[in-house]
Coordinates of C-alpha atoms and ligand atoms in Angstrom, one line a residue:
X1 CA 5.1 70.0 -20.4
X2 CA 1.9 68.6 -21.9
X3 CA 0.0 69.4 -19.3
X4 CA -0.3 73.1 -17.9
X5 CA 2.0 73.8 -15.2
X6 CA -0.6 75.7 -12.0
X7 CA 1.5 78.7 -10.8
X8 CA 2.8 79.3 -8.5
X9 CA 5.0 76.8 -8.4
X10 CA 9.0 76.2 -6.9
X11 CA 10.5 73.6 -10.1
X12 CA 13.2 71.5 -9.4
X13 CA 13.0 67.7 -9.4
X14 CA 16.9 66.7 -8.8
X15 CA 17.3 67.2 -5.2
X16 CA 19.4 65.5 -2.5
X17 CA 19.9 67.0 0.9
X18 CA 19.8 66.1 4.8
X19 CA 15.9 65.5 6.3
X20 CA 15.3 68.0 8.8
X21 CA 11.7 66.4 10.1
X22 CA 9.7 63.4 9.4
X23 CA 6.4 62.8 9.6
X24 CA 5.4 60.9 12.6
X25 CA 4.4 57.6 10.3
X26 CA 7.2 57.5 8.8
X27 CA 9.6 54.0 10.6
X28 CA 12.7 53.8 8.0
X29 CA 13.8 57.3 8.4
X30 CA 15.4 59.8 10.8
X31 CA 16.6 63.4 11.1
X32 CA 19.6 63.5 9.7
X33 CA 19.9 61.2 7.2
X34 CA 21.3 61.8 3.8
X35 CA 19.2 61.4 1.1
X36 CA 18.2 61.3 -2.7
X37 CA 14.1 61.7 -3.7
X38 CA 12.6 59.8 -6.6
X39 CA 11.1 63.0 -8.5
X40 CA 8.5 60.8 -10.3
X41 CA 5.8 60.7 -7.1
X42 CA 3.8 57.7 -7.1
X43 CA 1.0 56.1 -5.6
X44 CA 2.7 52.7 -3.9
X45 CA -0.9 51.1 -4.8
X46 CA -2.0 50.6 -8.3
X47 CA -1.3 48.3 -10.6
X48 CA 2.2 49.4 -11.9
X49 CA 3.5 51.0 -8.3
X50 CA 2.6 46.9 -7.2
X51 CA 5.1 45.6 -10.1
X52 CA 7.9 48.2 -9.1
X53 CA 6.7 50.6 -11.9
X54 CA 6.9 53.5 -10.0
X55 CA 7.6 56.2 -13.0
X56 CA 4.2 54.8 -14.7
X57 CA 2.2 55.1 -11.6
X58 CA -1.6 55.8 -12.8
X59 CA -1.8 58.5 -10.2
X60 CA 2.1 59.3 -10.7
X61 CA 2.9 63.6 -10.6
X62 CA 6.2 65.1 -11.1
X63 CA 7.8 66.7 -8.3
X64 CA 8.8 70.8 -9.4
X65 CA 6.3 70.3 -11.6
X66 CA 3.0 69.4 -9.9
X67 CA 4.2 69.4 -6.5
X68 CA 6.2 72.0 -5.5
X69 CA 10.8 71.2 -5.8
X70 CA 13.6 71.7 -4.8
X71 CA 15.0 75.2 -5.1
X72 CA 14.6 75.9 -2.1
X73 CA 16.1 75.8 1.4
X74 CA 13.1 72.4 2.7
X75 CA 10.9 70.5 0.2
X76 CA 8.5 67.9 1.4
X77 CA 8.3 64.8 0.0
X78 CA 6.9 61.9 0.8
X79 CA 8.8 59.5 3.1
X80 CA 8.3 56.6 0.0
X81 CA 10.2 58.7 -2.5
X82 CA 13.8 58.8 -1.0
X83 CA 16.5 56.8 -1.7
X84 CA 20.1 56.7 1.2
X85 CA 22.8 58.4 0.0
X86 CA 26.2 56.1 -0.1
X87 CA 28.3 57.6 2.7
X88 CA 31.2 59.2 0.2
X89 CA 28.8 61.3 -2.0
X90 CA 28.1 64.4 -1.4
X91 CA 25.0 66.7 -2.1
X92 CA 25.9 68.3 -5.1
X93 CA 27.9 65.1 -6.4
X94 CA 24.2 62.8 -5.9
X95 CA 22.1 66.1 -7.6
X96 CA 23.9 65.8 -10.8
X97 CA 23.0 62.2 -11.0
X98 CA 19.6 62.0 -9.6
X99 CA 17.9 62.9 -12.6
X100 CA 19.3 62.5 -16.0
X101 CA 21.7 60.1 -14.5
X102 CA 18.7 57.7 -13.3
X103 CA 17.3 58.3 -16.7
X104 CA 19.9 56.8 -18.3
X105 CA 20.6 54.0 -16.0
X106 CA 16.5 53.4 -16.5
X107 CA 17.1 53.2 -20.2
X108 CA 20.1 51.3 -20.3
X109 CA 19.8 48.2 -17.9
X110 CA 15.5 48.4 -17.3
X111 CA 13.6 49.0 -21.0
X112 CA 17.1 48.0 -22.8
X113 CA 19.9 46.0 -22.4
X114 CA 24.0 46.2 -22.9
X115 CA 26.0 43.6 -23.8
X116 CA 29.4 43.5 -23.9
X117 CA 31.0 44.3 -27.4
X118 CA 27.4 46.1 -29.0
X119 CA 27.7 49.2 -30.5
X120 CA 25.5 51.9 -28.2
X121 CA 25.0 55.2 -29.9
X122 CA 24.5 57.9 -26.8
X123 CA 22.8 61.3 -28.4
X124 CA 24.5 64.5 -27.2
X125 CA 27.1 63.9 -25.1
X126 CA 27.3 66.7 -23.2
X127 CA 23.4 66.7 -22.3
X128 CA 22.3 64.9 -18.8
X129 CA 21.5 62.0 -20.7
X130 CA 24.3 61.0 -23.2
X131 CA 26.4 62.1 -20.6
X132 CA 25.7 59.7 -17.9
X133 CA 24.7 56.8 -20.6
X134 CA 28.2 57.2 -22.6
X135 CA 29.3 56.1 -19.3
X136 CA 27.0 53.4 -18.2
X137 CA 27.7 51.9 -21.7
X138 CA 31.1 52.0 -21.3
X139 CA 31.0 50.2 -17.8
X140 CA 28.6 47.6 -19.1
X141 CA 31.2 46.2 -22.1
X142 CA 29.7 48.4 -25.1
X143 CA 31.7 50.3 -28.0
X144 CA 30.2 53.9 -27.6
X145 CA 29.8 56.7 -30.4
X146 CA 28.5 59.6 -28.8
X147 CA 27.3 63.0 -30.5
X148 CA 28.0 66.8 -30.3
X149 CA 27.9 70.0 -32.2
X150 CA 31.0 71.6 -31.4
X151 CA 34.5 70.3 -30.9
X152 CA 34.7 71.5 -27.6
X153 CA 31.7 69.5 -26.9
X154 CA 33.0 66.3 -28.8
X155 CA 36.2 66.7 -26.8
X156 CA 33.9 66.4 -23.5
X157 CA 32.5 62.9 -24.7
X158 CA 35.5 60.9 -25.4
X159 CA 36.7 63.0 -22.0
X160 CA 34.0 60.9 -20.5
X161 CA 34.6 57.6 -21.9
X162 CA 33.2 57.5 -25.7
X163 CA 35.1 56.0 -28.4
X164 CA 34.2 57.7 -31.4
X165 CA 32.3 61.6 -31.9
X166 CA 30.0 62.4 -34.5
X167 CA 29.6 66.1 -35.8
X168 CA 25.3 66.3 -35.2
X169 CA 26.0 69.7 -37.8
X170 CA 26.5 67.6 -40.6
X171 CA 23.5 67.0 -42.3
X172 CA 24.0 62.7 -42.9
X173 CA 25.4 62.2 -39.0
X174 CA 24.1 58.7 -39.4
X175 CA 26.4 58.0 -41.9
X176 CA 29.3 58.7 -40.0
X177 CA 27.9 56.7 -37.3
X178 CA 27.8 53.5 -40.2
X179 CA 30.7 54.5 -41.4
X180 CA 32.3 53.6 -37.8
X181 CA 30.5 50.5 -37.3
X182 CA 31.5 49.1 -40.8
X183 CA 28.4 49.9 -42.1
X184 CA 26.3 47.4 -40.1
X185 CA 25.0 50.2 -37.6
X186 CA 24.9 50.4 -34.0
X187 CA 22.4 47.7 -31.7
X188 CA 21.1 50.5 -29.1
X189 CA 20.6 53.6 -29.1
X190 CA 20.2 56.1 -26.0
X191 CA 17.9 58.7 -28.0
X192 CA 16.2 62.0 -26.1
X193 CA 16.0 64.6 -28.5
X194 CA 13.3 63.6 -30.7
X195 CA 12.1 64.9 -34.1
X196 CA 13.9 64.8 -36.9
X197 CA 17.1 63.2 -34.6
X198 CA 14.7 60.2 -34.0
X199 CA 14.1 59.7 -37.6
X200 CA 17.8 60.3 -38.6
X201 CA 18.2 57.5 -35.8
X202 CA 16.8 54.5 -37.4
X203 CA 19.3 55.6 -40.5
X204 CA 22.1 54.0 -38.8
X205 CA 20.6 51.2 -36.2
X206 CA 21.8 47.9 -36.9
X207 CA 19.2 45.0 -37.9
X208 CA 17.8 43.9 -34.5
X209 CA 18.8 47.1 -33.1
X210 CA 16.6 48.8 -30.3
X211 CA 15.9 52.9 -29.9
X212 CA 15.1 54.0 -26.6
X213 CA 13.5 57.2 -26.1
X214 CA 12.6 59.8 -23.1
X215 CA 12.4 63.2 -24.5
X216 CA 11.1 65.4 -27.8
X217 CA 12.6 68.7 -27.1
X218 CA 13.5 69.0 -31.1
X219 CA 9.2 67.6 -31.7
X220 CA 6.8 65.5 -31.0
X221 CA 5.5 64.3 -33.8
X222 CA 7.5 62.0 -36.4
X223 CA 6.8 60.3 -39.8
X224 CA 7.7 56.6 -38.9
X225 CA 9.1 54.2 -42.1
X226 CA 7.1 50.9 -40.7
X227 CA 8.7 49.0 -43.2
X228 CA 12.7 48.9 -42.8
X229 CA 11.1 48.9 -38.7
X230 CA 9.3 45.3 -39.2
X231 CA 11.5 44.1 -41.9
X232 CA 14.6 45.0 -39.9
X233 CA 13.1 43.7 -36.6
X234 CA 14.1 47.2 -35.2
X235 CA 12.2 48.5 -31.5
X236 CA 11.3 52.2 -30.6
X237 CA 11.1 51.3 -26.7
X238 CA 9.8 54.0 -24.3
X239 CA 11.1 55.3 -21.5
X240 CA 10.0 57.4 -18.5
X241 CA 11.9 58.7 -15.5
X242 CA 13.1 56.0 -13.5
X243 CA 12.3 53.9 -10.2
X244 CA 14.0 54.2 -6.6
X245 CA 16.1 51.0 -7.8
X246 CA 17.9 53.0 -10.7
X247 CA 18.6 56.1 -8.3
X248 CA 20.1 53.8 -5.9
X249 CA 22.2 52.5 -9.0
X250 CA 23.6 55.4 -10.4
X251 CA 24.5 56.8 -6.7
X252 CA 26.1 53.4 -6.2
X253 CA 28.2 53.5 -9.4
X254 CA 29.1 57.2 -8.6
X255 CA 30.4 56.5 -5.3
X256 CA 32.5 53.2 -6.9
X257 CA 33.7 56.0 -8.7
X258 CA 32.1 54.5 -12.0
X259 CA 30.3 57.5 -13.2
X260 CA 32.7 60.6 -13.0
X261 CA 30.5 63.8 -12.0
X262 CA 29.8 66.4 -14.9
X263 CA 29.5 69.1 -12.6
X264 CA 30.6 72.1 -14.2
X265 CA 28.9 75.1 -12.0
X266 CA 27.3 75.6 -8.7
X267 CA 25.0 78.8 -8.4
X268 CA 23.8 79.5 -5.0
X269 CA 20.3 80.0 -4.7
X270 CA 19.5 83.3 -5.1
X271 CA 21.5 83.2 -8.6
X272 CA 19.2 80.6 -9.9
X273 CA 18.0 82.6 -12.9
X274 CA 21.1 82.9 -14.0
X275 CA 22.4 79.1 -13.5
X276 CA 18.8 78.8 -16.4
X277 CA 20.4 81.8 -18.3
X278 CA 24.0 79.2 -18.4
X279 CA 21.9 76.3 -19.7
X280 CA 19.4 78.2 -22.0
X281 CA 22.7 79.3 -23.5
X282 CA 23.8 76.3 -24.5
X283 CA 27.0 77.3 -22.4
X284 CA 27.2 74.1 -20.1
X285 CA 28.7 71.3 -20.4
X286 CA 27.3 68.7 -18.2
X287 CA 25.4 69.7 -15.1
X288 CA 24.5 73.2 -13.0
X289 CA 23.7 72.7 -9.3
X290 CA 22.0 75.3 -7.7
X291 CA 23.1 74.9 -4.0
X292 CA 20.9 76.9 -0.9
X293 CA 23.3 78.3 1.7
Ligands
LIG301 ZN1 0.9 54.0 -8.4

C-alpha cells in the first residue's frame, strides 16, 4: 500500500458471514442474515458516494487495511457496506468472489464494456482477477485469450472458460496474442499486474481498443508511447474496487452458476500464515479461504 498501514491491524477485506448484532439504527438488517461486505468503506455523502461511486469515495478507507478485517471470528462493519447473500451460496463460495471477483465484474461491465464477438485479453489466469474476468468475458459473448507461466497454470484457464493461452515466459507474449487475433489485436484488455506487462499490453491491443487497470504489483511507474495511444485511439481506463452493485452481480452470476468457484484450499483460522505461505508461493491456483471455526 501507498499509504502506511497503522499496526496493529487484523487484514482481510473478502469476508462473508452471518450478522450476529446490529446496531440499533440500523432498519434493513437482522441477526441472522447472510451477508457479503463491500471492503471499499465509504462515506454515503460526498460527491461520488451521491452518484453510486462508492470505491472513489473522498473519505473512502479499505477495510483490513485501515479498519480492522476479517480474519477473525466478528468484524464490524458498517450496516451500509453489506450486500444479501443469494440463498444457494455459501460462505466460502461468496469469499472467493467478493473481492477479485467484484473487481473484475467492476472492470468489465462499469469502466469497460463487452460485446459479443470482441477479443478480451484477461492477464493471469489463475490470479483473482483473470480468473473471475476469463469468465465474465466468456458469459458476456467475448473470444478470451488468457495468460499463464506454467502449463499447469495455462491448463487452469481454458479449464475455466478461455479459448486460447499465452506462455507470459516468452519474452514477445503480445505477439502470440496478435498472432491469435490475425494480427489485428484484441479490443479490451483486463490488465492488473502493471509494469512492464502494462507496456507489453498496448503491443497487441487492437485500434480502438481499451486497457483497464487495478493493480502494479510488477511497478508503478511506466514509460507511455503517447503516440500509437492517440493515433490508435487506444484508452488506459482506471479502475478501483468496486460498488455494492458489482458484489451483488458476481454473487448473482455465482449462484446462476455462471462463475464456477476457484476455490482451491480452505485453512482454518489459526493456520492463516500458512494459507499466505500457499499464496506467496505462487502455489495456488485460484483462491485460499481462511475459514474461523
Ligand atoms: Zn463518499
Amino acid at each position: 500500500m501507498p499509504a502506511p498501514v497503522q499496526l496493529p491491524r487484523i487484514p482481510g477485506g473478502e469476508i462473508s458471514g452471518e450478522i450476529l448484532s446490529v446496531g440499533s439504527a440500523v432498519a434493513n438488517w437482522k441477526i441472522g442474515d447472510r451477508v457479503a461486505v463491500q471492503s471499499n468503506l465509504f462515506c454515503g455523502r460526498c460527491e461520488f458516494c451521491l452518484r453510486g461511486q462508492e470505491s472513489i469515495c473522498l473519505r473512502g478507507k479499505l477495510l483490513g487495511v485501515q479498519e480492522d478485517g476479517g480474519f477473525a471470528e466478528q468484524v464490524g462493519v458498517p450496516a451500509t457496506s453489506l450486500v444479501r447473500l443469494p440463498a444457494n451460496l455459501d460462505f466460502a463460495a461468496s469469499a472467493g468472489r467478493t473481492l477479485a471477483g467484484s473487481t473484475a465484474m467492476h472492470m468489465l461491465t462499469q469502466r469497460a464494456s463487452v460485446k459479443p464477438g470482441d477479443w478480451v485479453l484477461a492477464m493471469g489466469g489463475t490470479s483473482g482477477v483473470g480468473s473471475v474476468a476469463i469468465q465474465i468475458a466468456k458469459q458476456l459473448g467475448a473470444h478470451v485469450i488468457s495468460t499463464g507461466s506454467t502449463e499447469e497454470k495455462r491448463a487452469f484457464a481454458r479449464g475455466l472458460g478461455a479459448d486460447h493461452v499465452v506462455d507470459t515466459t516468452k519474452k514477445d507474449w503480445a505477439a502470440d496474442v496478435r498472432e491469435i487475433t490475425g494480427k489485428r489485436g484484441v479490443d479490451l484488455i483486463v490488465e492488473h499486474i502493471g509494469g512492464d506487462v502494462l507496456l507489453q499490453c498496448f503491443n497487441c491491443l487492437a485500434r480502438g481498443g481499451t486497457i483497464v487497470t487495478c493493480g502494479a504489483t510488477a511497478g508503478r511507474e511506466v514509460q507511455l508511447k503517447l503516440w500509437p495511444l492517440f493515433v490508435k485511439e487506444q484508452k488506459l481506463v482506471g479502475s478501483y474496487g468496486r460498488s455494492r452493485a458489482d458484489i451483488q452481480a458476481v454473487l448473482e452470476w455465482a449462484a446462476a452458476g455462471k462463475i464456477k468457484a476457484a476455490t482451491t484450499e480452505i485453512f482454518s483460522l489459526e493456520k492463516t500464515a500458512e494459507a499466505f505461505a500457499a499464496l506467496r508461493g505462487r502455489r495456488v491456483m485460484g483462491k485460499v479461504i481462511v475459514q474461523p471455526n
